[in-house]
Coordinates of C-alpha atoms in Angstrom, one line a residue:
M1 CA -89.7 167.8 93.8
T2 CA -90.8 164.1 93.9
T3 CA -88.7 161.3 95.5
G4 CA -89.4 157.6 95.2
L5 CA -89.9 155.8 98.5
R6 CA -91.6 152.6 99.6
L7 CA -94.9 152.6 101.4
K8 CA -93.3 151.0 104.5
H9 CA -91.0 154.0 104.8
V10 CA -93.9 156.5 105.2
A11 CA -96.6 154.3 106.8
D12 CA -97.0 151.3 109.1
V13 CA -98.4 148.3 107.3
D14 CA -100.0 145.6 109.4
A15 CA -101.4 142.4 107.8
G16 CA -104.6 141.1 109.3
Q17 CA -105.0 137.8 111.1
S18 CA -108.0 135.6 111.4
P19 CA -109.0 134.3 114.8
P20 CA -110.5 130.8 115.3
S21 CA -113.9 130.6 113.6
P22 CA -116.0 130.1 116.7
E23 CA -114.8 133.5 118.0
V24 CA -116.3 135.2 114.9
V25 CA -120.1 135.8 115.5
P26 CA -122.7 138.0 113.8
F27 CA -122.3 141.7 114.7
D28 CA -125.1 142.9 117.0
G29 CA -123.9 146.5 117.5
E30 CA -121.9 145.6 120.6
G31 CA -118.3 144.5 121.0
M32 CA -115.5 144.7 118.4
P33 CA -116.7 144.8 114.7
F34 CA -114.6 142.4 112.6
L35 CA -113.9 142.5 108.9
Q36 CA -113.1 139.2 107.2
G37 CA -112.3 140.8 103.9
N38 CA -113.3 143.2 101.1
A39 CA -116.8 141.7 100.9
E40 CA -117.8 144.2 103.6
F41 CA -116.3 147.2 101.9
G42 CA -118.6 150.1 101.0
S43 CA -117.9 152.9 98.6
Q44 CA -115.6 154.5 101.2
Y45 CA -116.3 152.9 104.6
P46 CA -116.9 149.3 105.5
T47 CA -120.1 147.9 107.1
A48 CA -119.2 145.0 109.5
V49 CA -121.5 142.0 109.7
H50 CA -119.4 140.1 112.2
R51 CA -117.7 140.8 115.5
C52 CA -114.8 139.3 117.3
D53 CA -113.9 140.6 120.8
S54 CA -110.5 138.8 120.7
A55 CA -109.4 139.9 117.2
P56 CA -105.6 139.5 117.1
R57 CA -105.2 142.4 114.6
I58 CA -106.8 145.8 115.0
A59 CA -107.2 148.7 112.6
D60 CA -107.6 152.0 114.4
A61 CA -110.0 154.7 113.2
G62 CA -108.4 156.5 110.2
A63 CA -106.4 153.6 109.1
L64 CA -106.6 152.7 105.4
L65 CA -108.0 149.2 104.8
V66 CA -106.5 147.4 101.8
S67 CA -107.7 144.1 100.4
V68 CA -104.8 141.7 100.0
R69 CA -107.0 139.0 98.5
A70 CA -109.1 139.0 95.4
P71 CA -110.0 141.6 94.4
V72 CA -106.5 142.8 95.4
G73 CA -106.1 146.5 95.9
A74 CA -109.6 147.5 97.0
V75 CA -109.4 150.4 99.6
N76 CA -111.6 151.6 102.4
I77 CA -111.2 153.8 105.4
A78 CA -111.7 152.6 108.9
D79 CA -114.3 155.0 110.4
Q80 CA -113.9 153.2 113.8
R81 CA -111.7 150.5 115.3
Y82 CA -112.1 147.2 113.5
G83 CA -110.6 143.7 114.0
I84 CA -109.3 142.6 110.6
G85 CA -108.9 139.2 109.1
R86 CA -106.1 137.9 106.8
G87 CA -107.8 139.2 103.7
L88 CA -107.0 142.7 104.7
A89 CA -104.1 144.9 105.7
A90 CA -104.2 148.2 107.7
V91 CA -102.0 151.1 106.5
R92 CA -101.4 153.8 109.1
P93 CA -99.9 156.9 107.4
R94 CA -96.9 158.2 109.4
A95 CA -94.9 160.5 107.2
I96 CA -97.5 161.0 104.5
H97 CA -100.8 162.9 104.3
A98 CA -103.5 160.4 105.0
R99 CA -105.9 161.5 102.2
Y100 CA -103.1 161.5 99.7
A101 CA -102.1 158.0 100.8
Y102 CA -105.7 156.9 100.2
W103 CA -105.7 158.1 96.6
L104 CA -102.2 156.8 96.1
L105 CA -103.2 153.3 97.2
L106 CA -106.2 153.4 94.8
S107 CA -103.9 154.2 92.0
S108 CA -101.7 151.2 92.9
A109 CA -104.4 148.6 92.5
G110 CA -103.3 147.6 89.0
W111 CA -99.7 147.1 90.0
L112 CA -100.7 145.1 93.1
N113 CA -102.8 142.8 90.9
S114 CA -99.9 142.3 88.6
I115 CA -97.8 140.8 91.4
A116 CA -100.6 138.8 93.1
T117 CA -100.2 135.1 93.0
G118 CA -102.4 132.1 93.6
S119 CA -104.6 129.5 91.8
T120 CA -107.8 129.3 93.8
F121 CA -107.7 133.1 94.4
T122 CA -105.0 135.7 93.9
A123 CA -103.3 137.4 96.9
I124 CA -100.4 139.5 98.0
S125 CA -98.6 139.6 101.4
G126 CA -98.3 142.6 103.8
G127 CA -94.7 142.7 102.8
D128 CA -95.7 143.1 99.1
L129 CA -97.9 146.0 100.1
G130 CA -95.2 147.6 102.1
D131 CA -92.8 147.4 99.2
V132 CA -95.1 149.5 96.9
S133 CA -93.1 152.3 95.4
V134 CA -94.8 155.6 96.0
P135 CA -94.0 159.1 94.8
V136 CA -93.8 161.4 97.9
T137 CA -93.9 165.1 97.5
I138 CA -93.9 167.9 100.1
E139 CA -96.9 168.0 102.4
R140 CA -98.4 171.1 100.7
E141 CA -98.4 169.3 97.4
Q142 CA -99.9 166.1 98.9
R143 CA -102.8 168.1 100.4
A144 CA -103.3 169.9 97.1
I145 CA -103.4 166.6 95.2
A146 CA -105.8 165.1 97.7
D147 CA -108.1 168.2 97.6
Y148 CA -108.1 168.1 93.8
L149 CA -109.0 164.4 93.6
D150 CA -111.7 164.8 96.3
R151 CA -113.3 167.5 94.2
E152 CA -112.9 166.0 90.7
T153 CA -113.8 162.4 91.6
A154 CA -116.9 163.6 93.5
Q155 CA -118.2 165.1 90.2
I156 CA -117.4 161.9 88.3
D157 CA -119.1 159.8 91.1
A158 CA -122.2 162.0 90.9
F159 CA -122.3 161.4 87.1
I160 CA -122.0 157.7 87.6
V161 CA -124.8 157.6 90.2
K162 CA -127.1 159.6 87.9
N163 CA -126.5 157.2 85.0
E164 CA -127.0 154.1 87.3
E165 CA -130.3 155.6 88.3
L166 CA -131.2 156.0 84.6
I167 CA -130.3 152.3 84.0
T168 CA -132.7 151.4 86.8
L169 CA -135.5 153.4 85.2
L170 CA -134.8 151.9 81.7
T171 CA -134.7 148.4 83.3
E172 CA -138.1 149.0 85.0
G173 CA -139.5 150.3 81.7
R174 CA -138.2 147.1 80.0
R175 CA -139.9 144.9 82.6
A176 CA -143.2 147.0 82.3
A177 CA -143.2 146.5 78.5
I178 CA -142.8 142.8 78.8
D179 CA -145.4 142.5 81.5
D180 CA -147.9 144.6 79.5
A181 CA -147.5 142.5 76.4
F182 CA -148.2 139.3 78.3
E183 CA -151.1 140.8 80.2
R184 CA -152.8 141.7 77.0
L185 CA -152.2 138.3 75.5
D186 CA -155.3 136.1 75.0
A187 CA -153.9 132.8 76.5
R188 CA -154.8 130.0 78.8
P189 CA -152.5 128.8 81.6
T190 CA -150.3 125.7 81.2
R191 CA -147.0 124.5 82.4
L192 CA -143.6 124.4 80.6
K193 CA -143.4 120.6 80.8
Y194 CA -146.4 120.2 78.5
C195 CA -144.7 122.3 75.8
A196 CA -141.1 121.3 76.1
S197 CA -138.7 118.7 77.4
I198 CA -135.9 119.6 79.8
Q199 CA -132.5 118.1 79.3
T200 CA -130.0 117.8 82.0
G201 CA -126.3 118.2 81.4
V202 CA -123.1 116.2 81.8
T203 CA -121.7 115.8 85.3
L204 CA -118.0 116.6 85.5
G205 CA -115.6 114.4 87.3
G206 CA -112.0 113.5 86.6
D207 CA -110.1 114.0 83.4
G208 CA -111.8 111.2 81.5
E209 CA -110.2 108.5 79.4
P210 CA -107.4 109.7 77.0
T211 CA -109.1 107.6 74.3
D212 CA -112.5 109.3 74.7
P213 CA -113.4 112.1 72.3
E214 CA -113.0 115.7 73.6
W215 CA -116.1 117.8 73.6
P216 CA -116.6 121.5 74.4
Y217 CA -119.3 122.3 77.0
L218 CA -121.1 125.3 78.4
R219 CA -120.7 126.1 82.1
V220 CA -122.9 128.4 84.2
A221 CA -120.4 131.2 83.5
N222 CA -121.1 130.9 79.8
V223 CA -124.8 131.4 80.2
Q224 CA -125.4 135.1 80.8
V225 CA -128.8 136.9 80.9
G226 CA -130.1 136.9 77.4
R227 CA -126.8 135.8 75.7
V228 CA -124.2 133.0 75.6
D229 CA -120.6 134.0 76.3
L230 CA -118.2 131.9 74.2
D231 CA -115.0 133.8 75.1
E232 CA -113.8 130.9 77.3
L233 CA -114.9 127.3 76.6
K234 CA -113.8 124.3 78.5
T235 CA -113.7 120.7 77.2
I236 CA -114.4 117.3 78.6
R237 CA -113.5 113.8 77.5
I238 CA -116.4 111.3 77.6
P239 CA -117.7 108.6 75.3
E240 CA -119.9 109.7 72.4
S241 CA -122.9 107.7 73.8
R242 CA -122.8 109.7 77.0
A243 CA -122.1 113.0 75.2
R244 CA -125.2 112.7 73.0
R245 CA -127.4 112.7 76.1
S246 CA -126.2 116.3 76.9
M247 CA -125.8 117.7 73.4
L248 CA -127.3 121.0 72.4
S249 CA -129.4 121.8 69.3
E250 CA -129.9 125.1 67.7
G251 CA -133.0 126.8 69.3
D252 CA -132.5 125.3 72.8
V253 CA -133.2 127.6 75.7
L254 CA -130.4 127.5 78.3
M255 CA -131.3 128.0 81.9
T256 CA -129.0 128.0 84.9
E257 CA -129.7 125.7 87.8
G258 CA -128.0 127.9 90.5
G259 CA -126.8 131.4 91.2
D260 CA -128.1 134.6 92.7
R261 CA -131.7 134.3 93.7
D262 CA -132.9 137.2 91.5
K263 CA -131.2 135.7 88.4
L264 CA -132.3 132.1 88.9
G265 CA -134.2 130.7 85.9
R266 CA -133.2 133.4 83.4
G267 CA -132.3 132.0 80.1
A268 CA -130.3 132.4 76.9
L269 CA -131.0 131.1 73.4
W270 CA -128.5 128.7 71.9
S271 CA -127.9 129.6 68.2
G272 CA -125.6 126.8 67.3
E273 CA -122.4 128.9 67.0
V274 CA -120.2 125.9 67.9
E275 CA -121.1 122.4 66.9
P276 CA -121.2 120.0 68.6
M277 CA -121.6 121.5 72.0
L278 CA -122.5 119.9 75.4
H279 CA -123.8 121.6 78.6
Q280 CA -122.8 121.0 82.2
N281 CA -125.3 119.5 84.7
H282 CA -125.7 123.0 86.3
V283 CA -127.3 124.2 83.0
F284 CA -130.6 123.0 81.8
A285 CA -131.4 122.8 78.0
V286 CA -135.1 123.4 77.4
K287 CA -136.1 121.8 74.0
V288 CA -139.3 123.4 72.9
R289 CA -142.0 121.5 71.0
P290 CA -143.7 122.8 67.8
T291 CA -146.4 124.4 70.0
L292 CA -143.9 126.7 71.7
D293 CA -141.7 129.4 70.1
A294 CA -138.3 129.4 71.9
R295 CA -138.1 133.2 71.7
F296 CA -141.5 133.5 73.3
L297 CA -140.3 131.4 76.2
M298 CA -137.2 133.6 76.4
R299 CA -139.4 136.7 76.8
W300 CA -141.7 134.9 79.3
L301 CA -138.6 134.1 81.5
D302 CA -138.1 137.9 81.9
A303 CA -141.7 138.5 82.8
S304 CA -142.7 139.2 86.5
P305 CA -144.7 136.0 87.0
S306 CA -141.7 133.9 86.0
R307 CA -139.3 135.9 88.2
R308 CA -141.7 135.5 91.2
Y309 CA -142.0 131.8 90.5
F310 CA -138.3 131.1 90.6
E311 CA -137.7 133.5 93.6
T312 CA -140.4 131.8 95.7
T313 CA -139.5 128.2 94.7
A314 CA -135.7 128.5 95.0
V315 CA -133.8 126.3 97.4
Q316 CA -131.5 128.7 99.3
T317 CA -128.1 127.5 100.6
T318 CA -125.6 129.7 102.4
N319 CA -124.4 131.6 99.4
L320 CA -126.5 130.4 96.4
A321 CA -130.0 129.6 95.4
S322 CA -130.9 126.7 93.1
T323 CA -133.8 125.1 91.3
N324 CA -134.3 121.7 89.7
K325 CA -135.7 119.9 86.7
T326 CA -139.1 119.4 88.3
L327 CA -139.5 123.0 89.3
V328 CA -138.4 124.2 85.8
G329 CA -141.0 121.8 84.3
N330 CA -143.7 123.2 86.5
L331 CA -143.1 126.8 85.5
P332 CA -146.5 128.4 84.7
L333 CA -146.7 129.4 81.1
P334 CA -149.3 131.2 79.0
F335 CA -150.5 129.0 76.1
C336 CA -151.7 130.4 72.8
S337 CA -151.2 129.8 69.1
V338 CA -147.7 129.9 67.6
E339 CA -148.9 132.8 65.4
A340 CA -149.9 134.8 68.5
Q341 CA -146.5 134.0 70.1
F342 CA -144.6 135.2 67.0
K343 CA -146.6 138.4 67.0
L344 CA -145.8 139.1 70.6
V345 CA -142.1 138.4 70.0
V346 CA -141.9 140.8 67.1
Q347 CA -143.7 143.5 69.1
L348 CA -141.3 143.1 72.0
D349 CA -138.2 142.9 69.8
Q350 CA -139.1 146.4 68.5
Q351 CA -139.8 147.9 71.9
L352 CA -136.9 146.2 73.8
G353 CA -134.4 146.8 71.1
K354 CA -134.6 150.6 71.7
L355 CA -134.4 150.2 75.5
D356 CA -131.6 147.7 75.3
H357 CA -129.6 150.0 73.1
A358 CA -130.2 152.9 75.5
V359 CA -129.0 150.7 78.4
D360 CA -125.9 149.7 76.5
T361 CA -125.1 153.4 75.7
V362 CA -125.5 154.4 79.4
E363 CA -123.4 151.5 80.6
R364 CA -120.6 152.5 78.2
C365 CA -120.8 156.0 79.5
I366 CA -120.4 154.7 83.1
E367 CA -117.5 152.5 81.9
L368 CA -115.7 155.5 80.3
A369 CA -116.3 157.6 83.5
R370 CA -114.7 154.9 85.6
E371 CA -111.8 154.7 83.3
R372 CA -111.5 158.5 83.4
R373 CA -111.6 158.4 87.2
A374 CA -108.8 155.8 87.4
A375 CA -106.7 157.7 84.9
L376 CA -107.2 161.0 86.8
I377 CA -106.1 159.5 90.1
S378 CA -103.0 157.9 88.6
A379 CA -102.0 161.1 86.8
A380 CA -102.6 163.3 89.9
V381 CA -100.5 161.2 92.3
T382 CA -97.7 160.8 89.8
G383 CA -97.5 164.6 89.2
K384 CA -98.6 164.4 85.6
I385 CA -101.4 166.9 86.3
D386 CA -100.9 170.4 87.6
V387 CA -103.3 170.7 90.5
G388 CA -102.4 174.3 91.3
V389 CA -100.3 174.1 94.4
A390 CA -100.2 177.4 96.2
A391 CA -96.8 179.0 96.6

């Protein structure tokens, strides 16, 4: 028999609290490890990078750590005592089997996200978490459900890990194919600025004048590795004379100015799907000259020499790396005839097409496995699956 209760009836729920910033220092293996939020969550247990010996909120070993700020609903287990900041809450099972509570909270992530509020980031309160409605069965059934999910999800997780390893191998094969093609190319060295012009984008600021034309523009979020994502476009109001200085043309190679260090300088080809289209100042538009094929440049940006160049010249801030117009212009580039460039592009298109298709297939398998995992957890904790409870 299953009865509906709220989490606060079967567990203690304590919201985290952040101490003054000067009291939070890098963790050196001594003192009280402190978790600011879910960024320090691992697959099951967290790894603290800070400490705070005067943390006002403590999660004891065995407590369930739940993220109450985006992404809401992530769950880890405290493998030792931690101080916890306001991005987390500690759930201490009281009248519920601890492992069952872990799986139950994981299954509640979707609902928690649906009640989260906020504009800059979404969040819930400790009270919201305590009010979660949970199905509670007798302890023998709770243990059986937990054992079942431990066993079944371990198999799914192993499947996911194997497929992620396969993606790594395919990605390495892709890079090797690109590098091999360029290593065999008969070319002399030059720099990108001698074969293309680099256009900077429009700087955002304010809402613009109501009488100015409204223009769609590409943000960093729109420029993905090897493709342009047009699912969400923003607009800006500026005079036409200003807009034309940042207008895209079909065949432009888009490159992001900032982001993760290993992705800096990767590009996407603009195919003119939306006209007219502007680009933000954090996105460069590389306009190739007749001596340079845009697709050739795209492939070169994925080659190891280009990756090393952007990684070694990047300007690193606290969270992001960045480049600039001068550094992009000085990118080393192999120079050869347009015919040789076209031949290399055709060769790589054939090779990489098969590899990219294989990666897409494996990624879809991983996505389906994760969906299966989430559905399995939900079905088990709600009693929709017979887990074989012993009499």
